[in-house]
Amino acid sequence: MRAPGRPALRPLLLPPLLLLVAAPWGLAVPCVSGGLPKPANITFLSINMKNVLQWNRPEDLQGVKVTYTVQYFIYGQKKWLNKSECRNISRTYCDLSAETADYEHQYYAKVKAIWGTECSKWAESGRFYPFLETQIGPPEVALTMGDKSMSVVLTAPEKWKRNPEDIPISMQQIYSNLKYNVSVSNTKSNRTVSLQWNGAYIHVLLCS
């Protein structure tokens, strides 16, 4: 009952438009999971700690303009994390170098395919350990010729860095036991000398 003399309160009805605008302006509408086949071959390609997640588009969706969303997980943590630059993308790779920059941690990643309001289940990578799995790129090689000698200088590649202005870090600083196998051939004498050096900078002097 209402108090005497007070008008009855009418229920507040929001215009239908206000109830609908949240979908296009906010996050994407959730998709129906399992409606599409999953992406395949979810793997990390890592060179000098530049860690890129790659995958193959679902075989049954060739020619269909699907998009993909990626999440990653730090081993030992409790929840999956989003990569905003890899949400609803059309390419089949995602650069997770910044998210996996601590090479002593281990990581997982997962990706799903999306088409309209349908999506696949998550396809998950294996555990990724950058310190053990990154590939070390070839060193820079500089040759200096003398009258009867040759100097070979090898410089280890640099580790991936987040910003160009960051101080460069040699892969030699991360892997102190990094070794180079150097073979120098003398075409005149048909003689080859093979040496192994442990260090970022190598000098080899050979008499002709």
PDB file of C-alpha atoms in Angstrom:
ATOM      1  CA  MET A   1       0.000   0.000   0.000  1.00  0.00           C
ATOM      2  CA  ARG A   2       1.163   3.535  -0.707  1.00  0.00           C
ATOM      3  CA  ALA A   3       0.868   6.419   1.721  1.00  0.00           C
ATOM      4  CA  PRO A   4      -2.253   8.563   1.341  1.00  0.00           C
ATOM      5  CA  GLY A   5      -1.734  11.457  -1.037  1.00  0.00           C
ATOM      6  CA  ARG A   6       1.328  10.025  -2.778  1.00  0.00           C
ATOM      7  CA  PRO A   7       1.131   9.090  -6.451  1.00  0.00           C
ATOM      8  CA  ALA A   8       1.717   5.475  -7.433  1.00  0.00           C
ATOM      9  CA  LEU A   9       5.285   4.698  -8.573  1.00  0.00           C
ATOM     10  CA  ARG A  10       5.546   3.429 -12.112  1.00  0.00           C
ATOM     11  CA  PRO A  11       8.118   0.747 -12.972  1.00  0.00           C
ATOM     12  CA  LEU A  12      11.154   2.123 -14.808  1.00  0.00           C
ATOM     13  CA  LEU A  13      11.302   0.718 -18.333  1.00  0.00           C
ATOM     14  CA  LEU A  14      14.491   1.234 -20.342  1.00  0.00           C
ATOM     15  CA  PRO A  15      14.117   1.776 -24.068  1.00  0.00           C
ATOM     16  CA  PRO A  16      15.064  -1.375 -25.991  1.00  0.00           C
ATOM     17  CA  LEU A  17      17.873   0.510 -27.745  1.00  0.00           C
ATOM     18  CA  LEU A  18      19.718   1.029 -24.451  1.00  0.00           C
ATOM     19  CA  LEU A  19      19.712  -2.704 -23.764  1.00  0.00           C
ATOM     20  CA  LEU A  20      21.328  -3.558 -27.077  1.00  0.00           C
ATOM     21  CA  VAL A  21      24.084  -1.049 -27.568  1.00  0.00           C
ATOM     22  CA  ALA A  22      26.458  -2.778 -25.141  1.00  0.00           C
ATOM     23  CA  ALA A  23      27.231  -5.606 -27.530  1.00  0.00           C
ATOM     24  CA  PRO A  24      28.829  -3.699 -30.449  1.00  0.00           C
ATOM     25  CA  TRP A  25      30.518  -1.110 -28.246  1.00  0.00           C
ATOM     26  CA  GLY A  26      31.879  -3.503 -25.633  1.00  0.00           C
ATOM     27  CA  LEU A  27      33.434  -6.936 -25.846  1.00  0.00           C
ATOM     28  CA  ALA A  28      32.607  -9.326 -28.641  1.00  0.00           C
ATOM     29  CA  VAL A  29      29.453 -11.384 -28.282  1.00  0.00           C
ATOM     30  CA  PRO A  30      30.345 -14.822 -26.869  1.00  0.00           C
ATOM     31  CA  CYS A  31      30.391 -17.486 -29.527  1.00  0.00           C
ATOM     32  CA  VAL A  32      28.962 -20.978 -29.451  1.00  0.00           C
ATOM     33  CA  SER A  33      31.914 -23.215 -28.547  1.00  0.00           C
ATOM     34  CA  GLY A  34      32.474 -26.386 -30.513  1.00  0.00           C
ATOM     35  CA  GLY A  35      30.687 -25.287 -33.640  1.00  0.00           C
ATOM     36  CA  LEU A  36      33.911 -25.140 -35.664  1.00  0.00           C
ATOM     37  CA  PRO A  37      36.945 -27.432 -35.964  1.00  0.00           C
ATOM     38  CA  LYS A  38      39.986 -26.410 -33.934  1.00  0.00           C
ATOM     39  CA  PRO A  39      43.176 -24.881 -35.354  1.00  0.00           C
ATOM     40  CA  ALA A  40      46.008 -27.396 -35.676  1.00  0.00           C
ATOM     41  CA  ASN A  41      49.737 -27.581 -34.910  1.00  0.00           C
ATOM     42  CA  ILE A  42      49.884 -24.959 -32.164  1.00  0.00           C
ATOM     43  CA  THR A  43      53.617 -24.382 -31.723  1.00  0.00           C
ATOM     44  CA  PHE A  44      56.124 -21.717 -30.717  1.00  0.00           C
ATOM     45  CA  LEU A  45      58.805 -20.630 -33.169  1.00  0.00           C
ATOM     46  CA  SER A  46      61.572 -19.043 -31.110  1.00  0.00           C
ATOM     47  CA  ILE A  47      64.773 -17.521 -32.473  1.00  0.00           C
ATOM     48  CA  ASN A  48      67.025 -15.480 -30.176  1.00  0.00           C
ATOM     49  CA  MET A  49      64.127 -15.253 -27.676  1.00  0.00           C
ATOM     50  CA  LYS A  50      61.710 -13.801 -30.216  1.00  0.00           C
ATOM     51  CA  ASN A  51      58.786 -16.092 -29.438  1.00  0.00           C
ATOM     52  CA  VAL A  52      56.000 -16.330 -31.996  1.00  0.00           C
ATOM     53  CA  LEU A  53      53.013 -18.645 -31.652  1.00  0.00           C
ATOM     54  CA  GLN A  54      52.006 -20.270 -34.945  1.00  0.00           C
ATOM     55  CA  TRP A  55      49.164 -22.526 -36.022  1.00  0.00           C
ATOM     56  CA  ASN A  56      47.428 -23.974 -39.072  1.00  0.00           C
ATOM     57  CA  ARG A  57      43.907 -22.995 -40.006  1.00  0.00           C
ATOM     58  CA  PRO A  58      41.343 -25.810 -39.637  1.00  0.00           C
ATOM     59  CA  GLU A  59      41.375 -28.080 -42.679  1.00  0.00           C
ATOM     60  CA  ASP A  60      37.600 -28.052 -43.019  1.00  0.00           C
ATOM     61  CA  LEU A  61      37.505 -24.248 -43.183  1.00  0.00           C
ATOM     62  CA  GLN A  62      39.719 -23.602 -46.198  1.00  0.00           C
ATOM     63  CA  GLY A  63      38.423 -20.537 -48.023  1.00  0.00           C
ATOM     64  CA  VAL A  64      36.292 -19.403 -45.077  1.00  0.00           C
ATOM     65  CA  LYS A  65      37.242 -16.034 -43.554  1.00  0.00           C
ATOM     66  CA  VAL A  66      37.682 -17.125 -39.963  1.00  0.00           C
ATOM     67  CA  THR A  67      39.393 -15.111 -37.244  1.00  0.00           C
ATOM     68  CA  TYR A  68      41.398 -16.263 -34.246  1.00  0.00           C
ATOM     69  CA  THR A  69      41.799 -15.316 -30.604  1.00  0.00           C
ATOM     70  CA  VAL A  70      44.868 -16.169 -28.527  1.00  0.00           C
ATOM     71  CA  GLN A  71      45.443 -16.508 -24.804  1.00  0.00           C
ATOM     72  CA  TYR A  72      48.601 -17.427 -22.905  1.00  0.00           C
ATOM     73  CA  PHE A  73      49.392 -18.912 -19.512  1.00  0.00           C
ATOM     74  CA  ILE A  74      52.429 -18.549 -17.244  1.00  0.00           C
ATOM     75  CA  TYR A  75      53.235 -21.880 -15.633  1.00  0.00           C
ATOM     76  CA  GLY A  76      52.504 -21.696 -11.912  1.00  0.00           C
ATOM     77  CA  GLN A  77      49.908 -18.929 -12.222  1.00  0.00           C
ATOM     78  CA  LYS A  78      46.149 -19.388 -11.846  1.00  0.00           C
ATOM     79  CA  LYS A  79      44.503 -17.958 -14.933  1.00  0.00           C
ATOM     80  CA  TRP A  80      44.876 -17.507 -18.673  1.00  0.00           C
ATOM     81  CA  LEU A  81      45.752 -14.039 -19.916  1.00  0.00           C
ATOM     82  CA  ASN A  82      44.570 -12.171 -23.006  1.00  0.00           C
ATOM     83  CA  LYS A  83      46.759 -10.718 -25.738  1.00  0.00           C
ATOM     84  CA  SER A  84      44.774  -7.740 -26.975  1.00  0.00           C
ATOM     85  CA  GLU A  85      46.706  -7.526 -30.261  1.00  0.00           C
ATOM     86  CA  CYS A  86      45.788 -11.148 -30.992  1.00  0.00           C
ATOM     87  CA  ARG A  87      42.023 -10.958 -30.589  1.00  0.00           C
ATOM     88  CA  ASN A  88      39.839 -11.617 -33.643  1.00  0.00           C
ATOM     89  CA  ILE A  89      42.831 -11.632 -35.997  1.00  0.00           C
ATOM     90  CA  SER A  90      42.897 -13.153 -39.484  1.00  0.00           C
ATOM     91  CA  ARG A  91      46.596 -14.133 -39.492  1.00  0.00           C
ATOM     92  CA  THR A  92      47.789 -17.504 -38.196  1.00  0.00           C
ATOM     93  CA  TYR A  93      50.497 -16.279 -35.832  1.00  0.00           C
ATOM     94  CA  CYS A  94      50.792 -14.159 -32.709  1.00  0.00           C
ATOM     95  CA  ASP A  95      53.959 -12.536 -31.395  1.00  0.00           C
ATOM     96  CA  LEU A  96      54.174 -13.373 -27.681  1.00  0.00           C
ATOM     97  CA  SER A  97      57.765 -12.231 -27.207  1.00  0.00           C
ATOM     98  CA  ALA A  98      56.890  -9.552 -24.662  1.00  0.00           C
ATOM     99  CA  GLU A  99      54.550 -11.840 -22.746  1.00  0.00           C
ATOM    100  CA  THR A 100      57.170 -14.614 -22.573  1.00  0.00           C
ATOM    101  CA  ALA A 101      60.209 -12.374 -22.096  1.00  0.00           C
ATOM    102  CA  ASP A 102      61.307 -14.067 -18.865  1.00  0.00           C
ATOM    103  CA  TYR A 103      63.136 -16.979 -20.491  1.00  0.00           C
ATOM    104  CA  GLU A 104      63.469 -18.849 -17.199  1.00  0.00           C
ATOM    105  CA  HIS A 105      59.691 -19.220 -16.911  1.00  0.00           C
ATOM    106  CA  GLN A 106      57.571 -21.727 -18.797  1.00  0.00           C
ATOM    107  CA  TYR A 107      54.421 -20.962 -20.752  1.00  0.00           C
ATOM    108  CA  TYR A 108      51.392 -22.340 -22.543  1.00  0.00           C
ATOM    109  CA  ALA A 109      49.283 -20.736 -25.248  1.00  0.00           C
ATOM    110  CA  LYS A 110      45.955 -21.554 -26.828  1.00  0.00           C
ATOM    111  CA  VAL A 111      43.990 -20.381 -29.851  1.00  0.00           C
ATOM    112  CA  LYS A 112      40.448 -20.768 -31.117  1.00  0.00           C
ATOM    113  CA  ALA A 113      38.834 -20.150 -34.493  1.00  0.00           C
ATOM    114  CA  ILE A 114      35.828 -17.839 -34.789  1.00  0.00           C
ATOM    115  CA  TRP A 115      33.305 -17.424 -37.595  1.00  0.00           C
ATOM    116  CA  GLY A 116      30.262 -15.288 -36.943  1.00  0.00           C
ATOM    117  CA  THR A 117      28.678 -16.493 -33.704  1.00  0.00           C
ATOM    118  CA  GLU A 118      30.357 -19.892 -33.850  1.00  0.00           C
ATOM    119  CA  CYS A 119      33.807 -20.816 -32.615  1.00  0.00           C
ATOM    120  CA  SER A 120      35.976 -23.839 -32.056  1.00  0.00           C
ATOM    121  CA  LYS A 121      37.132 -25.250 -28.780  1.00  0.00           C
ATOM    122  CA  TRP A 122      40.506 -24.032 -27.571  1.00  0.00           C
ATOM    123  CA  ALA A 123      43.540 -25.700 -29.172  1.00  0.00           C
ATOM    124  CA  GLU A 124      46.458 -25.665 -26.738  1.00  0.00           C
ATOM    125  CA  SER A 125      50.205 -25.701 -27.274  1.00  0.00           C
ATOM    126  CA  GLY A 126      52.615 -27.850 -25.337  1.00  0.00           C
ATOM    127  CA  ARG A 127      54.646 -26.345 -22.534  1.00  0.00           C
ATOM    128  CA  PHE A 128      57.141 -23.806 -23.889  1.00  0.00           C
ATOM    129  CA  TYR A 129      60.458 -23.200 -22.122  1.00  0.00           C
ATOM    130  CA  PRO A 130      62.319 -20.403 -23.941  1.00  0.00           C
ATOM    131  CA  PHE A 131      65.699 -21.051 -22.312  1.00  0.00           C
ATOM    132  CA  LEU A 132      65.825 -24.608 -23.655  1.00  0.00           C
ATOM    133  CA  GLU A 133      63.793 -24.249 -26.836  1.00  0.00           C
ATOM    134  CA  THR A 134      64.886 -21.011 -28.480  1.00  0.00           C
ATOM    135  CA  GLN A 135      67.127 -21.367 -31.519  1.00  0.00           C
ATOM    136  CA  ILE A 136      70.332 -19.372 -31.538  1.00  0.00           C
ATOM    137  CA  GLY A 137      70.748 -17.619 -34.846  1.00  0.00           C
ATOM    138  CA  PRO A 138      74.008 -17.602 -36.814  1.00  0.00           C
ATOM    139  CA  PRO A 139      76.740 -15.210 -35.729  1.00  0.00           C
ATOM    140  CA  GLU A 140      77.850 -12.209 -37.716  1.00  0.00           C
ATOM    141  CA  VAL A 141      81.034 -12.998 -39.620  1.00  0.00           C
ATOM    142  CA  ALA A 142      83.649 -10.391 -40.497  1.00  0.00           C
ATOM    143  CA  LEU A 143      86.757 -11.216 -42.530  1.00  0.00           C
ATOM    144  CA  THR A 144      89.926  -9.160 -42.733  1.00  0.00           C
ATOM    145  CA  MET A 145      92.541 -10.223 -45.295  1.00  0.00           C
ATOM    146  CA  GLY A 146      96.272  -9.706 -44.808  1.00  0.00           C
ATOM    147  CA  ASP A 147      99.247 -10.450 -47.037  1.00  0.00           C
ATOM    148  CA  LYS A 148      99.708 -13.933 -45.648  1.00  0.00           C
ATOM    149  CA  SER A 149      96.953 -14.227 -43.113  1.00  0.00           C
ATOM    150  CA  MET A 150      93.241 -13.846 -42.550  1.00  0.00           C
ATOM    151  CA  SER A 151      91.383 -12.701 -39.471  1.00  0.00           C
ATOM    152  CA  VAL A 152      87.916 -14.070 -38.747  1.00  0.00           C
ATOM    153  CA  VAL A 153      85.783 -12.264 -36.205  1.00  0.00           C
ATOM    154  CA  LEU A 154      82.523 -13.848 -35.031  1.00  0.00           C
ATOM    155  CA  THR A 155      79.906 -11.962 -33.047  1.00  0.00           C
ATOM    156  CA  ALA A 156      77.031 -13.751 -31.353  1.00  0.00           C
ATOM    157  CA  PRO A 157      73.509 -12.577 -32.256  1.00  0.00           C
ATOM    158  CA  GLU A 158      71.595 -10.268 -29.974  1.00  0.00           C
ATOM    159  CA  LYS A 159      68.681 -11.351 -27.832  1.00  0.00           C
ATOM    160  CA  TRP A 160      65.267 -10.031 -28.852  1.00  0.00           C
ATOM    161  CA  LYS A 161      64.511  -6.746 -27.113  1.00  0.00           C
ATOM    162  CA  ARG A 162      61.200  -5.082 -26.397  1.00  0.00           C
ATOM    163  CA  ASN A 163      62.234  -1.585 -27.507  1.00  0.00           C
ATOM    164  CA  PRO A 164      64.861  -0.578 -30.075  1.00  0.00           C
ATOM    165  CA  GLU A 165      66.452   1.808 -27.570  1.00  0.00           C
ATOM    166  CA  ASP A 166      66.982  -0.950 -24.976  1.00  0.00           C
ATOM    167  CA  ILE A 167      70.564  -1.944 -24.227  1.00  0.00           C
ATOM    168  CA  PRO A 168      71.431  -4.924 -26.465  1.00  0.00           C
ATOM    169  CA  ILE A 169      72.143  -8.261 -24.790  1.00  0.00           C
ATOM    170  CA  SER A 170      74.269 -10.824 -26.573  1.00  0.00           C
ATOM    171  CA  MET A 171      73.083 -14.417 -26.597  1.00  0.00           C
ATOM    172  CA  GLN A 172      76.589 -15.163 -25.327  1.00  0.00           C
ATOM    173  CA  GLN A 173      75.623 -13.473 -22.049  1.00  0.00           C
ATOM    174  CA  ILE A 174      72.699 -15.880 -21.616  1.00  0.00           C
ATOM    175  CA  TYR A 175      74.531 -19.010 -22.756  1.00  0.00           C
ATOM    176  CA  SER A 176      78.035 -18.734 -21.369  1.00  0.00           C
ATOM    177  CA  ASN A 177      79.000 -22.097 -22.895  1.00  0.00           C
ATOM    178  CA  LEU A 178      78.059 -21.027 -26.410  1.00  0.00           C
ATOM    179  CA  LYS A 179      80.619 -22.430 -28.863  1.00  0.00           C
ATOM    180  CA  TYR A 180      81.418 -21.826 -32.508  1.00  0.00           C
ATOM    181  CA  ASN A 181      82.840 -24.331 -34.932  1.00  0.00           C
ATOM    182  CA  VAL A 182      85.016 -22.518 -37.461  1.00  0.00           C
ATOM    183  CA  SER A 183      86.363 -24.122 -40.608  1.00  0.00           C
ATOM    184  CA  VAL A 184      88.729 -22.210 -42.894  1.00  0.00           C
ATOM    185  CA  SER A 185      89.779 -23.668 -46.231  1.00  0.00           C
ATOM    186  CA  ASN A 186      92.857 -22.716 -48.237  1.00  0.00           C
ATOM    187  CA  THR A 187      91.957 -23.294 -51.864  1.00  0.00           C
ATOM    188  CA  LYS A 188      95.591 -23.109 -53.019  1.00  0.00           C
ATOM    189  CA  SER A 189      96.892 -25.786 -50.671  1.00  0.00           C
ATOM    190  CA  ASN A 190      93.556 -27.608 -50.516  1.00  0.00           C
ATOM    191  CA  ARG A 191      93.870 -27.613 -46.738  1.00  0.00           C
ATOM    192  CA  THR A 192      91.071 -27.050 -44.209  1.00  0.00           C
ATOM    193  CA  VAL A 193      91.580 -26.052 -40.606  1.00  0.00           C
ATOM    194  CA  SER A 194      88.729 -26.584 -38.106  1.00  0.00           C
ATOM    195  CA  LEU A 195      88.706 -24.824 -34.762  1.00  0.00           C
ATOM    196  CA  GLN A 196      86.264 -24.535 -31.890  1.00  0.00           C
ATOM    197  CA  TRP A 197      86.088 -21.351 -29.888  1.00  0.00           C
ATOM    198  CA  ASN A 198      84.077 -20.462 -26.805  1.00  0.00           C
ATOM    199  CA  GLY A 199      83.352 -16.759 -26.861  1.00  0.00           C
ATOM    200  CA  ALA A 200      81.369 -14.055 -28.581  1.00  0.00           C
ATOM    201  CA  TYR A 201      84.364 -12.607 -30.397  1.00  0.00           C
ATOM    202  CA  ILE A 202      86.801 -14.894 -32.202  1.00  0.00           C
ATOM    203  CA  HIS A 203      90.029 -14.127 -34.008  1.00  0.00           C
ATOM    204  CA  VAL A 204      91.646 -16.745 -36.202  1.00  0.00           C
ATOM    205  CA  LEU A 205      94.997 -16.134 -37.876  1.00  0.00           C
ATOM    206  CA  LEU A 206      96.122 -18.471 -40.651  1.00  0.00           C
ATOM    207  CA  CYS A 207      99.309 -18.343 -42.705  1.00  0.00           C
ATOM    208  CA  SER A 208      98.865 -19.020 -46.394  1.00  0.00           C
TER     209      SER A 208
END
